[in-house]
Coordinates of C-alpha atoms in Angstrom, one line a residue:
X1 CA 27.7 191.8 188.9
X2 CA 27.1 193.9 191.9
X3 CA 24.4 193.9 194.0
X4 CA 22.2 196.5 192.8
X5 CA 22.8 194.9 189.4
X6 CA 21.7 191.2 190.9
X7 CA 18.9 192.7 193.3
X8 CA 17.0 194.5 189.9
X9 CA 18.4 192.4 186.8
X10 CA 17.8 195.5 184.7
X11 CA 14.0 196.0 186.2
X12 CA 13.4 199.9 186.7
X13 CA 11.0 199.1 189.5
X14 CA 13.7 197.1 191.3
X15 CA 16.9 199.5 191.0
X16 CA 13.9 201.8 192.5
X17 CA 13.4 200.1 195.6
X18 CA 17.6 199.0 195.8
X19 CA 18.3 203.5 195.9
X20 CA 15.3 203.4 199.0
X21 CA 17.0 200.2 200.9
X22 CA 20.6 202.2 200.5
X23 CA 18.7 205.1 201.7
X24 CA 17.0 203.5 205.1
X25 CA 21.1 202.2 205.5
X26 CA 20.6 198.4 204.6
X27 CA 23.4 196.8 204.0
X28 CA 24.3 195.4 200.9
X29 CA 25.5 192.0 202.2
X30 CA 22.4 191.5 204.1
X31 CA 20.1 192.4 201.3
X32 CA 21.8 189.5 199.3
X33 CA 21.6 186.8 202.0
X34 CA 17.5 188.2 201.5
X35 CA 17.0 187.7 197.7
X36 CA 15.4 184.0 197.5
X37 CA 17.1 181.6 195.5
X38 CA 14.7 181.4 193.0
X39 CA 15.2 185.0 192.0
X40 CA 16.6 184.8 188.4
X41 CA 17.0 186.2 184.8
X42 CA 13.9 183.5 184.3
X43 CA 12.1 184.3 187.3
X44 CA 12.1 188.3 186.0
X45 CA 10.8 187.0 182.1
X46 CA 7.5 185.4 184.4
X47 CA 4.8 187.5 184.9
X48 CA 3.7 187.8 188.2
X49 CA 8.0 187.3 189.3
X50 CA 8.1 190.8 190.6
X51 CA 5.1 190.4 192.4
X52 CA 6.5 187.1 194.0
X53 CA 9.5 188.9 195.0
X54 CA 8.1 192.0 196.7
X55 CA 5.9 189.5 199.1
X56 CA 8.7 187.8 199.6
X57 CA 10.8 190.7 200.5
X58 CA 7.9 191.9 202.4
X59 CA 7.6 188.9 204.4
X60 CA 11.7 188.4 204.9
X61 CA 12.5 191.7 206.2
X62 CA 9.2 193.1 207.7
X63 CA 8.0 195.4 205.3
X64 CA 4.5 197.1 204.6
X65 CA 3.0 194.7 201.8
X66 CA 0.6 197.3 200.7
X67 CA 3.3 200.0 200.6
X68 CA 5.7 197.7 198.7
X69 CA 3.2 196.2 196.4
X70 CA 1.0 199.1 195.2
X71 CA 3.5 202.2 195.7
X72 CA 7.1 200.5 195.2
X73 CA 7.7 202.4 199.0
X74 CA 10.0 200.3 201.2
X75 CA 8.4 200.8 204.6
X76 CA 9.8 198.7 207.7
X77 CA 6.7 197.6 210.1
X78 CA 5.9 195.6 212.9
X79 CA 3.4 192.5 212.3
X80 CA 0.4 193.1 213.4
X81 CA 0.1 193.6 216.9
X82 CA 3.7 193.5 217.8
X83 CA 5.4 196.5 220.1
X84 CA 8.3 197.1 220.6
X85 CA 10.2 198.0 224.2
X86 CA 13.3 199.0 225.7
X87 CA 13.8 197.0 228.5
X88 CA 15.0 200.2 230.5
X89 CA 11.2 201.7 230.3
X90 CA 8.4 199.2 229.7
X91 CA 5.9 202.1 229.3
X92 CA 7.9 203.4 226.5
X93 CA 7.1 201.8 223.2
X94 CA 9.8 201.5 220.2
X95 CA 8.8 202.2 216.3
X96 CA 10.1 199.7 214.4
X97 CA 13.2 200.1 212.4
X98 CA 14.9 198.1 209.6
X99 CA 16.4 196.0 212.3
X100 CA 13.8 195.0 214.9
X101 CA 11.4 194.8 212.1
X102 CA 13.2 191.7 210.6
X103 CA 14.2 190.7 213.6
X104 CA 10.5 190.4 214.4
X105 CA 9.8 188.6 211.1
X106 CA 12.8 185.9 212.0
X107 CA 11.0 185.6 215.7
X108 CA 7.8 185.3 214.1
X109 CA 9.3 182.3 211.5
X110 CA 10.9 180.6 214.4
X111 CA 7.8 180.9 217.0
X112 CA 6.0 179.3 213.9
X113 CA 8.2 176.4 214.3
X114 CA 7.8 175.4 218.0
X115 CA 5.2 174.1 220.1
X116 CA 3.7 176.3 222.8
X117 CA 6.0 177.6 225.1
X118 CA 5.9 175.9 228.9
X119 CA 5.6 178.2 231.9
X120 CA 9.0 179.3 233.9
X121 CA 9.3 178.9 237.7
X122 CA 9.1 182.3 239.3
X123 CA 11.7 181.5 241.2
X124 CA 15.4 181.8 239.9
X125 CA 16.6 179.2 242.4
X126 CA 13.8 176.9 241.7
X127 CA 14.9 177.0 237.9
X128 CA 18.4 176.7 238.7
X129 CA 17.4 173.6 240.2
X130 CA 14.9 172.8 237.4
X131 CA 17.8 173.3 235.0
X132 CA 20.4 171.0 236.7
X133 CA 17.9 168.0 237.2
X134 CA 16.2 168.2 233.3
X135 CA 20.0 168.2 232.3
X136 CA 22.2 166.7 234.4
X137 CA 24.6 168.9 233.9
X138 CA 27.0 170.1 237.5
X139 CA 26.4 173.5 236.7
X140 CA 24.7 176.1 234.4
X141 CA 26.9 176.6 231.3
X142 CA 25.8 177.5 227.7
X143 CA 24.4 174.1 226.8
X144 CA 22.3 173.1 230.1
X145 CA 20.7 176.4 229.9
X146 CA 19.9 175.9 225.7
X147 CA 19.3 172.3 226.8
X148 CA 16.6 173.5 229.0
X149 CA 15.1 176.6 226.5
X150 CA 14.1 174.3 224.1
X151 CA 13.1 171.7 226.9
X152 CA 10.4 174.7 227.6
X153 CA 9.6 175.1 223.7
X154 CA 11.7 178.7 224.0
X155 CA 13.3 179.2 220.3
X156 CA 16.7 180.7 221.1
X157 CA 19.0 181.4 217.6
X158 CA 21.5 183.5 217.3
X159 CA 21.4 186.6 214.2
X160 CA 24.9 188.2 213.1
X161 CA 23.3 190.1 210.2
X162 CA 21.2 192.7 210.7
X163 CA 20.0 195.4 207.9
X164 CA 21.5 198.3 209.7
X165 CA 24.6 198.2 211.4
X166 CA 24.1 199.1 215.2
X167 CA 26.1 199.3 218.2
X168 CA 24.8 197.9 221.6
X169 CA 22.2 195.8 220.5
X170 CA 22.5 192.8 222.7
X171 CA 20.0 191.0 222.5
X172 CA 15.7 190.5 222.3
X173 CA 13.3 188.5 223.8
X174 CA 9.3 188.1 221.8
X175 CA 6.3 186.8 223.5
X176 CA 4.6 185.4 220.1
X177 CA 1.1 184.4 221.3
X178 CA 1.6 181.5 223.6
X179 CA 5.4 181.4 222.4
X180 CA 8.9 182.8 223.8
X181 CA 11.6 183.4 221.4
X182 CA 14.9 184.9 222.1
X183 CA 17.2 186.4 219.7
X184 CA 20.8 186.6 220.7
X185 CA 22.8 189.7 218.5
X186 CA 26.1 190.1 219.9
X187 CA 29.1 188.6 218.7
X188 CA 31.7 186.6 221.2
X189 CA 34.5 184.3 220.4
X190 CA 35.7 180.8 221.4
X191 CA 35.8 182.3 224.9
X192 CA 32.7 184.0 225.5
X193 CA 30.6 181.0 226.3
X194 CA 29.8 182.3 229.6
X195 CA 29.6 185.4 228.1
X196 CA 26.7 184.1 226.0
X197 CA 24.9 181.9 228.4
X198 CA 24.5 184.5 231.0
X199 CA 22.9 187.0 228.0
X200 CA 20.1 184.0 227.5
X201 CA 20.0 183.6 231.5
X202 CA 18.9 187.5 231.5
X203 CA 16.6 186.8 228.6
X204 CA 15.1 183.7 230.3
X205 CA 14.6 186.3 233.9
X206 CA 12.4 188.5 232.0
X207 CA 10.3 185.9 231.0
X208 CA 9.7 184.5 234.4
X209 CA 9.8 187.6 236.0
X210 CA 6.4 189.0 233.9
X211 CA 8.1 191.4 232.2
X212 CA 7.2 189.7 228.2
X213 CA 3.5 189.3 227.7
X214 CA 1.8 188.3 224.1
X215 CA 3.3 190.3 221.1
X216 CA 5.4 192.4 222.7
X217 CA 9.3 192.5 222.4
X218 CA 12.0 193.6 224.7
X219 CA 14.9 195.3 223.5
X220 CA 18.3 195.0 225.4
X221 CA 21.1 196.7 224.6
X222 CA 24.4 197.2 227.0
X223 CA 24.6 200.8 227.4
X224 CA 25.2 202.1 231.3
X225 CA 21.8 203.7 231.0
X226 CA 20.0 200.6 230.2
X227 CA 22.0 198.0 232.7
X228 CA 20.9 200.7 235.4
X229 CA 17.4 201.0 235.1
X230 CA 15.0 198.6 237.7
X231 CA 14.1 196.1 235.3
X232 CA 17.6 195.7 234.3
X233 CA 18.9 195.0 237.4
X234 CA 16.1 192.8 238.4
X235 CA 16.5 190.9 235.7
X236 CA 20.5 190.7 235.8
X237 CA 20.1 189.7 239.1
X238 CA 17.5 187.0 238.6
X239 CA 20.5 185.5 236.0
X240 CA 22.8 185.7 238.6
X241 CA 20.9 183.6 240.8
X242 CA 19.9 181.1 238.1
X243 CA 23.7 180.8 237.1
X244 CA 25.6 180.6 240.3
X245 CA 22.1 179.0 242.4
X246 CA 23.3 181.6 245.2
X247 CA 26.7 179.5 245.6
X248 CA 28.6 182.5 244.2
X249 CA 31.1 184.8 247.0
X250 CA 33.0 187.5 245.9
X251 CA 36.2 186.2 248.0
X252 CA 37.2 183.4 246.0
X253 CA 39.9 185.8 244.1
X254 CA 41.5 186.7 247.2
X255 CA 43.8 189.0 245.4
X256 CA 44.4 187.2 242.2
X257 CA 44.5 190.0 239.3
X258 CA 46.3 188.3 236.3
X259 CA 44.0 186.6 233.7
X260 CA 46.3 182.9 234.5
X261 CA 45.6 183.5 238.2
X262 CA 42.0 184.2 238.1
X263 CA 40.9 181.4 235.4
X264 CA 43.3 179.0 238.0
X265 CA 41.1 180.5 241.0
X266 CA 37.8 180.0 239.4
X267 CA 38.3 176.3 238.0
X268 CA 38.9 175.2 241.7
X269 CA 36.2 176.8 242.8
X270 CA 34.0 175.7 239.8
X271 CA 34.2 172.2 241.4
X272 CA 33.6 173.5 245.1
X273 CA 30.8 175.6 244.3
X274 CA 29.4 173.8 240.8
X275 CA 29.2 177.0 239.0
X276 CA 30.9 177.6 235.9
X277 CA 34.2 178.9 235.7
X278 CA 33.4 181.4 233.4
X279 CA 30.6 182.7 234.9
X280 CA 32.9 182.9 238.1
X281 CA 35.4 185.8 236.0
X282 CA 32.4 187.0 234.4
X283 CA 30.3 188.1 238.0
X284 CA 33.9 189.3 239.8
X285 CA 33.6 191.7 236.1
X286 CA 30.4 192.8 236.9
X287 CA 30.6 193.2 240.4
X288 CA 33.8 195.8 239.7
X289 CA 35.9 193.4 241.7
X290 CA 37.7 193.1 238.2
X291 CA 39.0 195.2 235.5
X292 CA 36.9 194.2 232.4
X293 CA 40.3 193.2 230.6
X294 CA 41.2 191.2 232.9
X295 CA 38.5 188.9 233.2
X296 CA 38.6 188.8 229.3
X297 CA 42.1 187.9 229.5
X298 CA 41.2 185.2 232.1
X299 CA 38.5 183.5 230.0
X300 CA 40.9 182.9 227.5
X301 CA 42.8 180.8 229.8
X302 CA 40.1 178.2 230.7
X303 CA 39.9 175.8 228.6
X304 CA 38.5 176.8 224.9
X305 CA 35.5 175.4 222.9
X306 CA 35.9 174.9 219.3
X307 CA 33.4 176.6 218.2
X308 CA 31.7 180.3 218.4
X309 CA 28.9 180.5 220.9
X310 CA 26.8 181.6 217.6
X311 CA 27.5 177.8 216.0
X312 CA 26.8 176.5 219.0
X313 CA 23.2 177.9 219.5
X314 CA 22.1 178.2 215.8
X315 CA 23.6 173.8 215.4
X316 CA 21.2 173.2 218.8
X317 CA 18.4 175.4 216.9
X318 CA 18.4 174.0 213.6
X319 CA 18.1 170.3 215.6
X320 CA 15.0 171.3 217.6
X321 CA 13.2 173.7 214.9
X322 CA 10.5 171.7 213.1
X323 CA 10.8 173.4 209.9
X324 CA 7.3 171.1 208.7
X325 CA 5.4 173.6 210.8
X326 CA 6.4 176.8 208.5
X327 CA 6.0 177.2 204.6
X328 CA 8.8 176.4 202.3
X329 CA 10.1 180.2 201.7
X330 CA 9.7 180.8 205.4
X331 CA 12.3 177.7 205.9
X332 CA 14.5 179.2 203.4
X333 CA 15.0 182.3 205.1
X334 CA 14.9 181.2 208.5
X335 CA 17.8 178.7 207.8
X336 CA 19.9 181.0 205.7
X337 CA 19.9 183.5 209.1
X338 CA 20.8 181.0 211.5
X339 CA 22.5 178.1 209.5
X340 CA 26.2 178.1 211.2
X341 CA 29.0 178.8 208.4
X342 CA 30.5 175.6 206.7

């Protein structure tokens, strides 16, 4: 059975709505991960089933209830309230599309499962220092800064599907009422931990730096136009400075080019300077004192973690969610987004 045929089970109204989701450019696979469980040959015999399954839909993916309910129209909004910015022009607000208006639905599920978010120090030093003591970790890395998220009551998971598939899409930061939730996109292997820690780090800045107020999300993506604008570089700046607490100077390669030289290099001065080693490659990158290959080649010669940095943050989610807080189908849909694979 293919997934149009499991989507409508022979319902007219159903293979109606599967031709208007292939249309808006949903993917297939995602569209199954959204189907709830319940959704069977018995559920489409009951009644009010296809009723059921349009909220649901509605509710999973960010759709227009009205428009999916009374006109079988698959219309992708933004809860109510919610706008939308790119980070690169916080006077310019984004329409929804099929992506950020799930996306919004899955910040909204997991801002439902948290208590109200605590207030940031203003001051990246001050929560790099705020970071190390709640922890007691010797440096930033991808668990003292998660450690410390959820310390905060700031949801972060991780989402590899998407309805659409997009390029560049980084990452997204909600202010949900009195909540924060970020939402890391990108993917990154075994050795991208840094990589990943220092994409929440830039999330965390533009939460203390004023930039996310109540129902309002920012959109990053990793375009040269973007990483160039003001708020951009304020806020990669502020990560910077929450990462390395200021410790960080560009001479510690002193001409080391290969990817074995420079991960050597930054582990010694990960213990003189108690930043991580990874984040070390990762700023020389940045700063252009580094081809971009190389420092990806040099990450892969520290020493690995086992696991993805998506496993990672959605296992430390799934512990810290209180899924009691959210209704049953909510749960479902939530966990099926961020459970890490088997």
């Amino acid at each position: 059975m293919d997934m149009s045929e499991h989507l409508s089970r022979g319902e007219p109204v159903l293979e109606h709505l599967w031709k208007q989701f292939r249309a808006l450019d949903y993917r297939p696979e995602f569209l199954e991960r959204a189907i709830p469980s319940w959704w069977t040959a018995e559920a489409v015999a009951d009644p009010n089933g296809l009723d059921h399954l349009k909220l649901l839909l509605a509710q999973r993916l960010g759709l227009d209830i009205e428009a999916l309910r009374d006109r079988d129209q698959v219309l992708p909004i933004a809860p109510m309230g919610m706008r939308f910015k790119r980070s690169s022009n916080l006077h310019s607000e984004e329409p929804p599309d099929p992506n950020l208006a799930f996306l919004s639905r899955v910040a909204r599920f997991a801002a439902g499962a948290i208590e109200p978010s605590h207030p940031l120090p203003a001051a990246a030093s001050t929560l790099h220092s705020a970071i190390l003591a709640q922890t007691g970790r010797p440096f930033v890395d991808l668990e003292a800064i998660l450690s410390y998220c959820w310390s905060r009551n700031i949801a972060v998971v991780h989402v590899d599907a998407i309805p659409m598939a997009k390029k560049g899409l980084d990452a997204l930061v909600y202010g949900v009422k009195d909540r924060f939730v970020i939402i890391v996109l990108r993917k990154m292997g075994t050795e991208a931990w840094a990589d990943a820690a220092f994409t929440i780090a830039h999330e965390l800045a533009h939460i203390a730096l004023g930039h996310v107020t109540e129902n309002l999300a920012i959109i990053d993506d990793s375009s040269e136009a973007e990483r160039a604008r003001d708020t951009e570089r304020e806020a990669d700046t502020f990560a910077a400075q929450l990462m390395s607490g200021g410790r960080y100077r560009s001479t510690w390669r002193q001409g080391a080019k290969s990817g074995a030289t420079l991960a050597e290099r930054a582990l010694r001065y990960q213990k003189e300077w108690q930043i991580d080693a990874g984040h070390i490659i990762l700023r020389a990158a940045f700063d252009k004192d580094v081809p971009w290959a190389n420092a990806r080649a040099a990450c892969k010669h520290l020493p690995q973690h086992s696991d993805v940095p998506r496993s990672f943050i959605n296992t430390f989610a799934l512990s810290h969610l209180d899924a009691s807080r959210i209704s049953k189908d909510a749960q479902e849909m939530l966990e099926s987004t961020i459970r890490p694979a088997a």
